[in-house]
Each structure stands twice: as structure tokens, then as C-alpha cells.
């Protein structure tokens, strides 16, 4: 996948936020929804409709998803579940991009470890998840460099809007 992101389209975008976390970590879901919408506006030039679901869950819920879908053990920070893949949706049809699942409690612990605010950590994790849905990966070192560079570029451009 190219590390270049096209210019924004004029079509409508939808970002659904589903907060089911029982933790006491404050989440600015409106700001995170706006961040995701700006990223999708750049990535999906010319698409008529895009839908992305963002879910905020507790550690137990994300641990179950991690185990059931990835064979992982314990809670993780972010998971991405694609639905429609780039190039597989006919012109004019809605793009159901997929779901990004975030765990604010795990993000809060990582924020302390990285000496940053929880909001900044959640922004990074959201961008990371959206990039996975757009086809980026970090399985090998070259992919990791491209993905991390894109994360930083997108956060610098949109995280403070």
C-alpha cells in the first residue's frame, strides 16, 4: 500500500461511536469521531458513503475479543475488524469500513508509560486502528516505519483540531 494519502472527497462520511466501557477514564468521543472522519475524508477520495464504528470497551471485553479473534492473551489497547476492503466495493455503494475497538483503561496505563495524556494515547490508538482498516500493517520493519510515519503525520495534522 502506498504511504501517500489522497486529498479529501466531497461525499458524506459517517463515524459511529459506541461507548460501552465501564471504566472511569474520560473519553472525548466527539473529538475522536472528528479525527477519524478527517482521516477517512483523505483516504476515501470520491466515495459516496463511508461508515466506521468506534467502540470503547472495558479490559474484559477487549480481552475476550483478543482471545476469540486473534488468539491473544489478555486485554490489549486497540483492535481493528475490517468489513469492506479497498477496491472491493462497487462504485456508488456504501463502504462499511469496519470497527475499531479501543480500551480506555489499557490506553490510560500506556499513557503513563509513554509520558503522555490519555487523550493523546487514545488518538494514536484510533489512528493506528483506522490505518489497519485502510490496509496498513506493521508485520515487517519496513511496513512498521511507513505506518508509524503515517500515524505521526495524521496526528500532527488532525489531533488538535
Coordinates of C-alpha atoms in Angstrom, one line a residue, residues 2 4 34 65 127 143 160:
X2 CA 1.2 3.5 -0.8
X4 CA 0.6 8.7 0.3
X34 CA -13.9 14.0 14.2
X65 CA -12.2 -10.1 21.5
X127 CA -5.3 6.4 14.1
X143 CA 5.8 -1.6 7.0
X160 CA -5.5 19.1 17.8

